[in-house]
GROMACS .gro file of C-alpha atoms in nm:
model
   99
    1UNK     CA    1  -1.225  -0.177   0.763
    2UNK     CA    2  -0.934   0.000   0.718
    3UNK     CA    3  -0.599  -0.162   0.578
    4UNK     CA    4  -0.226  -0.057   0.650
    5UNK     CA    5  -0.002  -0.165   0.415
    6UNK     CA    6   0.362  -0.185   0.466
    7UNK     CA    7   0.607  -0.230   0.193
    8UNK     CA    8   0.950  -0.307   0.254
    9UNK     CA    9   1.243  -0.357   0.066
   10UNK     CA   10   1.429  -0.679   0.036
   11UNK     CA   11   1.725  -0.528  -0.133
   12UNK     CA   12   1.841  -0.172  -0.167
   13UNK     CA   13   1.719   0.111  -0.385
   14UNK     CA   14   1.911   0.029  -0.638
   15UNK     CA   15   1.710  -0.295  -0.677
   16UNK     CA   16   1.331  -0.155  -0.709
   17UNK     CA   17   1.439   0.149  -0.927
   18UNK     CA   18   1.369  -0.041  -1.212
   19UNK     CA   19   1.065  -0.138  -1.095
   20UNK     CA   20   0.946   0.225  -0.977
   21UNK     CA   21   0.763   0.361  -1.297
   22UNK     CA   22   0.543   0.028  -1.262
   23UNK     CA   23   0.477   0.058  -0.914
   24UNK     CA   24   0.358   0.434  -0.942
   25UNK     CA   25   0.099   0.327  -1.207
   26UNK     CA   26  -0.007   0.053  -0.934
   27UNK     CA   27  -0.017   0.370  -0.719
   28UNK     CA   28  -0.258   0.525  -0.903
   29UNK     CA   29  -0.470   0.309  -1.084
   30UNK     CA   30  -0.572   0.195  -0.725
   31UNK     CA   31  -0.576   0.528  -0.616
   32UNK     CA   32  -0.829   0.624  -0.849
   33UNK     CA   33  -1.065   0.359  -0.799
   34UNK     CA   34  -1.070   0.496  -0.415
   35UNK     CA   35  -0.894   0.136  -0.250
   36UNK     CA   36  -0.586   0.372  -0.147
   37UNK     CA   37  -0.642   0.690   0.035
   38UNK     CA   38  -0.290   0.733   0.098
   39UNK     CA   39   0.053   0.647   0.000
   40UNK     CA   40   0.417   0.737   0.050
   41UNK     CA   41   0.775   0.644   0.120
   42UNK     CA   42   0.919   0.534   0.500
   43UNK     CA   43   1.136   0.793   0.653
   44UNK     CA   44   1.390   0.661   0.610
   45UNK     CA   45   1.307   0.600   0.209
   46UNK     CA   46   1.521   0.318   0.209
   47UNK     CA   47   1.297   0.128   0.432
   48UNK     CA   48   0.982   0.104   0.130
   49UNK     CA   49   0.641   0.221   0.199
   50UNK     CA   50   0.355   0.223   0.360
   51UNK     CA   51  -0.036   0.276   0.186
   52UNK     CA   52  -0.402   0.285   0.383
   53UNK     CA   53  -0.669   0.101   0.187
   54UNK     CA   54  -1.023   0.075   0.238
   55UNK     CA   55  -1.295  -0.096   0.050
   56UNK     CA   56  -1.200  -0.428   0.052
   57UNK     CA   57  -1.181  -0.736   0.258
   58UNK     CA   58  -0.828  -0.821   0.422
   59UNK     CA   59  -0.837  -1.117   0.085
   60UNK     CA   60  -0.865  -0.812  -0.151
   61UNK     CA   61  -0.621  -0.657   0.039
   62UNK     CA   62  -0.358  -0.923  -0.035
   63UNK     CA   63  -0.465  -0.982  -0.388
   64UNK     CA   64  -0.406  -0.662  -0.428
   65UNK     CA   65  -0.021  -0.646  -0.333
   66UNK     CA   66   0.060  -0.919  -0.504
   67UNK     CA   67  -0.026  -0.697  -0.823
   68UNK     CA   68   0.241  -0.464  -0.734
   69UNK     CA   69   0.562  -0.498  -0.960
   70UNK     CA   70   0.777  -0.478  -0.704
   71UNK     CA   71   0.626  -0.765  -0.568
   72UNK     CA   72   0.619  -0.952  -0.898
   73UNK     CA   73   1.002  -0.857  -0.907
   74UNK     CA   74   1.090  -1.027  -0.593
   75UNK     CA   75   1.230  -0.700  -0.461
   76UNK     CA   76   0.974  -0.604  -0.185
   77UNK     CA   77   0.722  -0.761   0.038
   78UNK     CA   78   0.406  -0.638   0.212
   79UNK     CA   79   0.253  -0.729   0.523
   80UNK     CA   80  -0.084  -0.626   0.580
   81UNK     CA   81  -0.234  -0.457   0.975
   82UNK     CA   82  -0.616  -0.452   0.926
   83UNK     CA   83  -0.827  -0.206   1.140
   84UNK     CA   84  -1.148  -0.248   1.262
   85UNK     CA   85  -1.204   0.198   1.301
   86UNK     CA   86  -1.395   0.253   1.603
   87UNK     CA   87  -1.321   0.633   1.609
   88UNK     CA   88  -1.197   0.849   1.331
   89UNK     CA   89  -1.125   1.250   1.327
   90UNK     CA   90  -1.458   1.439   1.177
   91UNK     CA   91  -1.214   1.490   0.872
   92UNK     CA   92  -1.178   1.127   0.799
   93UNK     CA   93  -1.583   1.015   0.878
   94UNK     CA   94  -1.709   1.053   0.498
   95UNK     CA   95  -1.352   0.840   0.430
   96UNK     CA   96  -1.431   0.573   0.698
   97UNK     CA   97  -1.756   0.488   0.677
   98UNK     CA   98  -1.724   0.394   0.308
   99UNK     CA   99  -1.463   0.173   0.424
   0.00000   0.00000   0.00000
């Protein structure tokens, strides 16, 4: 299972920069341990986010964003499309299948 992550802003910029050094150590401690594969900013930024985690169950999945401190700041909120892969590029196969 594959999970797509969308972050969005309840405010404007303004309101998660505070919040922004916090949220790229969420980036990357969960990066690291393999649960994100990918991350980055909407076009456009303003918008929020969007990350693709595998790994863990759609529960984890939530748990998870709840961590985030723009979360815990009331300043963005997540919803969560889970995918059930049933064909993936050669590329992604390795990053799939340990999904």
């Amino acid at each position: 299972m594959l999970h797509l992550l969308i972050l969005r802003y309840l405010g404007s910029e303004a309101d998660v920069e505070p919040h922004i050094a916090g949220h790229v150590e969420y980036l990357e401690r969960h990066h690291a341990a393999g649960t994100f594969i990918a991350s980055g900013q909407t076009v456009p930024a303003s918008e929020g986010g969007a990350i693709l985690a595998r790994g863990v169950d759609r529960a984890a999945a939530l748990a998870i964003t709840t961590e985030d401190p723009f979360v815990r700041a009331g300043v963005a909120e997540y919803s969560i499309t889970t995918i059930d892969v049933g064909r993936a590029h050669p590329a992604l196969a390795g990053l799939v299948s340990a999904a």
